[in-house]
Short mmCIF file of C-alpha atoms in Angstrom, two decimals:
data_model
loop_
_atom_site.label_atom_id
_atom_site.label_comp_id
_atom_site.label_asym_id
_atom_site.label_seq_id
_atom_site.Cartn_x
_atom_site.Cartn_y
_atom_site.Cartn_z
CA MET A 45 203.68 -78.71 -23.37
CA LEU A 46 204.64 -81.83 -21.39
CA LEU A 47 204.25 -85.25 -22.91
CA PHE A 48 203.16 -88.26 -20.91
CA GLY A 49 202.60 -86.42 -17.68
CA ARG A 50 205.24 -84.37 -15.96
CA PHE A 51 208.46 -86.16 -16.06
CA PRO A 52 210.56 -83.02 -16.69
CA THR A 53 209.00 -81.50 -13.48
CA TYR A 54 210.39 -84.28 -11.30
CA LEU A 55 213.74 -83.65 -13.02
CA PHE A 56 213.72 -79.98 -12.19
CA ALA A 57 212.49 -80.58 -8.64
CA THR A 58 215.57 -82.86 -7.98
CA THR A 59 217.95 -80.30 -9.72
CA GLY A 60 216.50 -77.54 -7.57
CA ALA A 61 216.91 -79.41 -4.33
CA VAL A 62 220.61 -80.05 -5.13
CA ALA A 63 221.05 -76.37 -5.94
CA ILE A 64 219.66 -75.37 -2.54
CA ALA A 65 221.90 -77.92 -0.72
CA LEU A 66 224.98 -76.43 -2.53
CA ALA A 67 223.87 -72.83 -1.71
CA LEU A 68 223.43 -73.66 2.00
CA ARG A 69 226.95 -75.28 2.07
CA MET A 70 228.41 -72.26 0.27
CA ASN A 71 226.57 -69.89 2.60
CA LEU A 72 224.95 -68.18 -0.46
CA ALA A 73 221.70 -66.31 -0.23
CA LEU A 74 218.80 -68.23 -1.52
CA PRO A 75 216.58 -66.57 -4.18
CA LEU A 76 213.14 -65.65 -2.96
CA VAL A 77 210.32 -67.86 -4.61
CA ALA A 78 207.20 -65.94 -5.48
CA SER A 79 203.98 -67.65 -4.40
CA ARG A 80 201.69 -68.65 -7.13
CA SER A 81 198.51 -68.63 -4.90
CA LEU A 82 195.53 -67.02 -6.50
CA ASP A 83 192.35 -65.41 -5.25
CA PRO A 84 189.28 -67.58 -5.34
CA GLU A 85 187.89 -65.20 -7.95
CA GLN A 86 190.91 -66.00 -10.17
CA VAL A 87 190.63 -69.71 -9.64
CA ASN A 88 186.96 -69.48 -10.67
CA ALA A 89 187.98 -67.54 -13.82
CA ILE A 90 190.21 -70.49 -14.81
CA ALA A 91 187.52 -72.96 -13.93
CA SER A 92 184.92 -70.95 -16.12
CA GLN A 93 187.19 -71.31 -19.20
CA THR A 94 188.22 -75.01 -18.67
CA THR A 95 184.85 -76.72 -17.16
CA VAL A 96 182.73 -78.27 -19.77
CA ILE A 97 179.30 -80.00 -19.53
CA ILE A 98 178.88 -83.41 -20.96
CA ALA A 99 175.55 -85.07 -21.96
CA GLN A 100 174.01 -87.36 -24.52
CA GLY A 101 172.35 -85.99 -27.56
CA LEU A 102 168.60 -85.59 -27.29
CA GLN A 103 166.15 -86.79 -29.89
CA GLU A 104 162.42 -85.97 -30.46
CA GLY A 105 160.51 -88.28 -28.19
CA ASP A 106 162.92 -87.99 -25.34
CA ILE A 107 160.63 -85.69 -23.39
CA GLU A 108 159.17 -88.75 -21.56
CA ALA A 109 162.78 -89.58 -20.24
CA ARG A 110 163.78 -86.03 -19.31
CA GLN A 111 164.07 -86.88 -15.63
CA GLU A 112 166.39 -89.65 -16.78
CA TRP A 113 168.68 -87.34 -18.74
CA ASN A 114 171.52 -86.53 -16.40
CA PRO A 115 174.29 -84.37 -17.84
CA GLY A 116 177.70 -84.37 -16.06
CA SER A 117 180.74 -82.03 -15.99
CA GLY A 118 184.34 -82.43 -17.21
CA VAL A 119 187.45 -80.50 -17.71
CA ILE A 120 189.81 -79.92 -20.65
CA VAL A 121 193.15 -81.37 -20.00
CA ALA A 122 195.06 -81.82 -23.33
CA ARG A 123 195.17 -80.77 -26.95
CA ASP A 124 196.89 -82.31 -29.97
CA GLY A 125 196.23 -80.12 -33.06
CA ASN A 126 192.41 -79.84 -33.34
CA THR A 127 191.79 -82.74 -30.99
CA TYR A 128 190.91 -81.81 -27.34
CA SER A 129 190.95 -84.27 -24.61
CA VAL A 130 188.36 -83.89 -21.64
CA LEU A 131 188.80 -85.68 -18.34
CA THR A 132 185.52 -86.70 -16.63
CA ALA A 133 184.12 -89.35 -14.35
CA LEU A 134 183.43 -92.79 -15.86
CA HIS A 135 180.03 -92.83 -14.72
CA VAL A 136 179.18 -89.63 -16.52
CA VAL A 137 179.59 -91.50 -19.92
CA ARG A 138 178.57 -94.95 -18.81
CA THR A 139 176.08 -95.27 -21.70
CA ARG A 140 177.98 -96.38 -24.85
CA GLU A 141 177.11 -96.41 -28.58
CA VAL A 142 175.27 -93.11 -28.39
CA VAL A 143 176.29 -89.61 -29.40
CA TYR A 144 177.47 -87.22 -26.67
CA GLY A 145 177.87 -83.41 -26.79
CA VAL A 146 180.64 -81.40 -25.05
CA ARG A 147 179.72 -77.86 -24.47
CA THR A 148 182.72 -75.48 -23.94
CA SER A 149 182.92 -71.92 -22.52
CA ASP A 150 181.90 -70.19 -25.80
CA GLY A 151 178.65 -71.99 -25.88
CA LYS A 152 179.47 -74.33 -28.71
CA VAL A 153 178.41 -78.02 -28.39
CA HIS A 154 180.88 -80.46 -30.01
CA GLN A 155 179.60 -83.83 -30.82
CA VAL A 156 181.39 -86.90 -29.67
CA ASP A 157 180.33 -89.92 -31.96
CA ASP A 158 180.34 -93.20 -29.99
CA VAL A 159 178.17 -94.98 -32.51
CA GLU A 160 180.46 -95.31 -35.53
CA THR A 161 183.56 -95.39 -33.34
CA GLN A 162 184.34 -96.15 -29.81
CA SER A 163 187.88 -94.49 -29.96
CA ASN A 164 186.38 -91.10 -28.80
CA ILE A 165 185.76 -92.28 -25.22
CA ILE A 166 188.65 -94.02 -23.36
CA PRO A 167 187.39 -95.56 -20.08
CA LEU A 168 190.00 -95.78 -17.26
CA GLY A 169 187.99 -98.13 -15.15
CA GLU A 170 185.27 -100.75 -15.67
CA GLU A 171 181.79 -100.69 -13.92
CA LEU A 172 180.79 -103.88 -12.33
CA GLY A 173 177.36 -105.08 -11.55
CA GLU A 174 173.94 -104.70 -13.38
CA PHE A 175 173.91 -100.92 -12.52
CA GLY A 176 177.63 -100.16 -12.17
CA GLU A 177 177.51 -100.54 -8.36
CA THR A 178 181.29 -100.60 -8.16
CA ILE A 179 184.16 -99.53 -10.36
CA GLU A 180 187.18 -101.55 -10.97
CA GLY A 181 190.15 -99.19 -11.64
CA LEU A 182 189.65 -95.39 -11.81
CA ASP A 183 186.20 -93.75 -12.10
CA LEU A 184 187.64 -91.70 -14.94
CA ALA A 185 187.26 -91.52 -18.67
CA ILE A 186 188.81 -89.45 -21.42
CA VAL A 187 186.48 -87.80 -23.98
CA THR A 188 187.87 -86.34 -27.21
CA PHE A 189 186.32 -83.94 -29.53
CA THR A 190 187.65 -81.92 -32.45
CA SER A 191 187.57 -78.13 -32.96
CA ALA A 192 189.72 -75.51 -34.64
CA GLN A 193 188.87 -73.06 -31.79
CA ASP A 194 191.45 -72.19 -29.16
CA TYR A 195 190.35 -73.48 -25.69
CA PRO A 196 192.32 -73.15 -22.47
CA ILE A 197 193.66 -76.28 -21.00
CA ALA A 198 193.65 -76.90 -17.25
CA VAL A 199 197.25 -76.96 -15.76
CA MET A 200 197.78 -80.30 -14.17
CA GLU A 201 199.26 -80.71 -10.72
CA ASP A 202 201.41 -83.87 -10.36
CA SER A 203 202.76 -83.60 -6.81
CA PRO A 204 201.79 -86.26 -4.46
CA HIS A 205 201.70 -83.87 -1.62
CA ILE A 206 198.64 -81.86 -0.91
CA ASP A 207 198.30 -80.15 2.53
CA ARG A 208 195.28 -81.24 4.69
CA GLY A 209 193.38 -78.32 5.40
CA ALA A 210 194.34 -76.44 2.18
CA PRO A 211 191.68 -74.69 0.15
CA VAL A 212 190.24 -76.67 -2.83
CA TYR A 213 187.62 -75.56 -5.37
CA ILE A 214 185.04 -77.65 -7.27
CA SER A 215 183.64 -76.44 -10.54
CA GLY A 216 180.57 -78.06 -12.35
CA TRP A 217 177.12 -77.85 -13.75
CA PRO A 218 174.57 -79.00 -11.21
CA ASN A 219 171.03 -80.15 -12.17
CA PRO A 220 168.32 -77.71 -11.03
CA GLU A 221 165.92 -78.83 -8.37
CA ASP A 222 163.14 -78.67 -10.99
CA GLU A 223 163.00 -79.60 -14.68
CA SER A 224 164.10 -76.23 -15.67
CA ALA A 225 166.02 -75.86 -19.01
CA ARG A 226 168.36 -73.30 -17.49
CA ARG A 227 171.69 -74.28 -16.15
CA VAL A 228 174.27 -72.26 -14.34
CA ARG A 229 177.83 -73.42 -13.48
CA GLU A 230 178.67 -73.44 -9.89
CA PHE A 231 182.01 -72.83 -8.10
CA ARG A 232 182.17 -74.36 -4.66
CA GLU A 233 184.93 -73.45 -1.97
CA GLY A 234 186.08 -75.90 0.68
CA ASN A 235 189.12 -77.49 2.25
CA LEU A 236 190.87 -80.78 1.69
CA THR A 237 190.09 -83.19 4.76
CA ASP A 238 192.04 -86.20 3.91
CA ILE A 239 194.07 -88.20 1.25
CA ALA A 240 193.44 -92.01 1.24
CA ASN A 241 196.69 -93.94 0.54
CA PRO A 242 196.13 -96.34 -1.18
CA PRO A 243 193.13 -95.18 -3.01
CA SER A 244 189.82 -97.06 -2.60
CA ASP A 245 189.27 -100.20 -4.53
CA ASP A 246 185.97 -98.78 -5.77
CA GLY A 247 186.76 -96.11 -8.21
CA GLY A 248 190.26 -95.13 -7.11
CA TYR A 249 188.87 -92.30 -4.91
CA SER A 250 191.51 -90.80 -2.60
CA LEU A 251 190.44 -87.04 -2.04
CA LEU A 252 188.11 -86.06 0.68
CA TYR A 253 186.93 -82.34 0.84
CA THR A 254 184.37 -80.30 2.71
CA ASN A 255 182.91 -78.77 -0.53
CA GLU A 256 179.09 -79.02 -0.94
CA THR A 257 178.35 -80.62 -4.33
CA LYS A 258 175.33 -81.53 -6.33
CA ARG A 259 174.24 -84.00 -8.78
CA GLY A 260 175.56 -82.98 -12.34
CA MET A 261 178.83 -81.82 -10.86
CA SER A 262 180.30 -85.34 -11.10
CA GLY A 263 183.35 -85.29 -13.54
CA GLY A 264 184.17 -81.49 -12.82
CA PRO A 265 187.56 -80.26 -11.78
CA VAL A 266 189.00 -80.01 -8.34
CA PHE A 267 191.49 -77.08 -8.23
CA ASN A 268 194.08 -76.07 -5.80
CA GLN A 269 194.93 -72.50 -4.55
CA GLU A 270 197.47 -72.18 -7.50
CA GLY A 271 194.59 -72.72 -9.91
CA GLU A 272 195.97 -76.14 -10.83
CA LEU A 273 193.99 -79.36 -11.45
CA VAL A 274 194.50 -81.76 -8.45
CA GLY A 275 191.45 -84.04 -9.01
CA ILE A 276 188.12 -84.84 -10.61
CA HIS A 277 185.09 -84.72 -8.40
CA GLY A 278 183.11 -87.93 -8.42
CA ARG A 279 180.61 -88.37 -5.40
CA GLY A 280 178.97 -86.14 -2.91
CA ARG A 281 178.29 -86.93 0.69
CA ALA A 282 177.54 -90.51 1.69
CA GLN A 283 173.79 -91.61 1.16
CA GLU A 284 172.72 -94.61 3.08
CA ASP A 285 175.25 -97.34 2.06
CA ARG A 286 176.66 -95.30 -0.89
CA TYR A 287 179.92 -93.84 0.23
CA CYS A 288 183.66 -93.47 -0.95
CA VAL A 289 186.90 -94.23 0.86
CA ASP A 290 185.53 -94.29 4.45
CA PRO A 291 181.92 -94.39 5.59
CA GLU A 292 182.44 -92.08 8.56
CA LEU A 293 184.38 -89.46 6.65
CA SER A 294 182.20 -89.52 3.76
CA GLN A 295 179.21 -88.35 5.92
CA ASN A 296 180.59 -84.78 5.77
CA ASN A 297 182.74 -84.89 2.94
CA SER A 298 182.54 -85.10 -0.90
CA CYS A 299 185.29 -87.04 -2.78
CA GLY A 300 187.31 -87.33 -5.86
CA ILE A 301 190.04 -88.98 -7.75
CA GLN A 302 193.57 -87.39 -7.51
CA THR A 303 195.09 -86.40 -10.96
CA LEU A 304 198.37 -87.93 -9.83
CA HIS A 305 196.85 -91.38 -10.31
CA PHE A 306 195.49 -90.16 -13.77
CA ILE A 307 199.00 -89.11 -14.88
CA ASP A 308 200.50 -92.43 -13.60
CA ARG A 309 197.91 -94.24 -15.88
CA VAL A 310 198.70 -92.18 -18.84
CA GLN A 311 202.41 -92.78 -18.48
CA ARG A 312 201.99 -96.63 -17.89
CA GLU A 313 199.69 -96.91 -21.04
CA GLN A 314 201.76 -94.47 -23.07
CA LEU A 315 198.72 -92.38 -24.04
CA ALA A 316 199.66 -89.57 -26.25
CA LEU A 317 198.57 -86.66 -24.10
CA SER A 318 200.34 -83.30 -23.76
CA PHE A 319 199.66 -81.43 -20.64
CA ALA A 320 199.98 -77.69 -19.87
CA GLU A 321 202.91 -76.49 -17.80
CA PRO A 322 202.45 -74.33 -14.68
CA PRO A 323 201.91 -71.61 -13.85
CA VAL A 324 198.45 -70.73 -15.23
CA ASP A 325 198.65 -68.22 -18.07
CA PRO A 326 197.39 -64.77 -16.76
CA GLU A 327 195.58 -64.32 -20.02
CA VAL A 328 193.38 -67.23 -19.20
CA ILE A 329 192.39 -65.68 -15.92
CA ALA A 330 191.83 -62.35 -17.49
CA HIS A 331 189.55 -63.69 -20.24
CA GLY A 332 187.77 -65.82 -17.66
CA MET A 333 187.08 -62.68 -15.56
CA THR A 334 185.58 -60.84 -18.43
CA ASN A 335 183.66 -63.76 -20.19
CA MET A 336 182.35 -65.45 -17.01
CA GLU A 337 178.68 -64.32 -17.33
CA GLN A 338 178.30 -65.62 -20.84
CA ALA A 339 180.26 -68.96 -20.32
CA ASP A 340 178.63 -69.88 -17.01
CA THR A 341 174.94 -69.72 -18.11
CA ILE A 342 173.03 -72.05 -20.51
CA GLU A 343 169.51 -70.62 -20.94
CA ASP A 344 168.10 -73.71 -22.68
CA ILE A 345 170.11 -76.89 -22.21
CA TYR A 346 167.57 -78.89 -24.07
CA LYS A 347 167.92 -76.85 -27.19
CA ASP A 348 171.67 -76.95 -26.95
CA PHE A 349 171.67 -80.88 -26.77
CA THR A 350 168.91 -81.56 -29.31
CA PHE A 351 170.78 -82.74 -32.23
CA LEU A 352 169.66 -83.20 -35.77
CA ARG A 353 169.30 -86.95 -36.39
CA SER A 354 171.21 -86.29 -39.85
CA LEU A 355 174.23 -85.39 -37.81
CA LEU A 356 173.98 -88.39 -35.58
CA ARG A 357 173.42 -90.94 -38.30
CA ASP A 358 172.99 -91.26 -41.95
CA GLY A 359 169.18 -90.60 -41.74
CA PRO A 360 167.36 -87.69 -43.56
CA SER A 361 167.47 -84.25 -42.03
CA GLY A 362 164.49 -82.27 -41.09
CA GLY A 363 161.02 -83.58 -40.11
CA CYS A 364 160.29 -84.86 -36.73
CA SER A 365 163.91 -85.87 -36.12
CA SER A 366 164.97 -82.20 -35.72
CA LEU A 367 162.35 -81.12 -33.29
CA LEU A 368 163.13 -79.70 -29.83
CA LEU A 369 161.84 -81.49 -26.81
CA GLY A 370 158.19 -81.11 -26.21
CA GLU A 371 157.26 -79.75 -29.72
CA PRO A 372 154.52 -81.47 -31.68
CA CYS A 373 155.26 -83.42 -34.85
CA ASN A 374 152.52 -83.05 -37.51
#
C-alpha cells in the first residue's frame, strides 16, 4: 500500500529512466517490459468488484418522492483497518445531515451516518448557487464506511500522461427509464477524446471521452486499459447550457475528473489514505469474472435502501418506521 498517493512510483520511474540511459551507454540489452493491457472483460471484472452504488436511506412515506430519489455511483479507493474510503462525485452526496447507504459487490448495504457526525463524508469542492449550479474545487467527495469484510480496492493511476484515443471504460449504476426497483450495473466502452489543462473552473473536469453514460452513473470509476482508475465520471453529454470543459466538445463527449488531481489534493491536505499499488491483483479479476452476475444486479433497490428508523436515529424500531416503500401502515 502507498501512503499519500504514489510518491514512491515517481521515485522508481526516475530510477528506471537512469538505468535505461546507463544501459544504452554501455550497449547493454534492455529487458523486455510485459504489457499490462487487459481485455475489456477483465477490466469489467475489476469494475464489478470495486464499483458501489450510493443513495440516501429511504423511510416510510418516501413513496411520493420516489422520482426525486437519485442514487449515484462510486468506487472503493482505500482501506485503513475496517474503514473503507469510496471516491464519488460531490453532487452525488450533496444532501447533508442524512444517512446514506453504500452497496458493495456482495450485496451488503453499509450505512454512512451524516446525522450524528459529518466526518464520514469529506467534500473536495463546494457547490455554489441555490441548486449547486457550479462547483468551486473538485466535483469529488470521499465517503467512508466500516466493515470487517475484505473488499477489493481500485488501483490508482497517477500518471499525468494518458494517450488521446486510448480506450477508457466507465462503470456505474444507471437509473432505469421507468420507476422499476431493479438495477443493473453497466460497463461502457469508449475512447479518450481530450484532456483539458488546466481543468475547468467548474468542478475540476479535465477528461473528455466518447462513452455513452446515463443518469445514476455519476461518481462511477473511469478505468484505463490496464484496469487502473484514471478518473471519476461526473457528467454526460451537454444539455442546453449545461456542459463541462468545452461546449462544442461536450456535445459528443461525457466528462470526468482525473484521479491525478485527487491524488494531488490528498497529498496537499495530508489525508491519511493508502492506495493499492499496480498491477491489479489477478485474483480480483478471477473473482470478478465468476461473481459478476450476482454483484451486478439489484432486484429491489428500494428494499435494500429502506432502513429501519431505529438504525438511523434513536427512535423505536418496528411499526411504520420499518415499512418498505408503498406498504400500508395500519
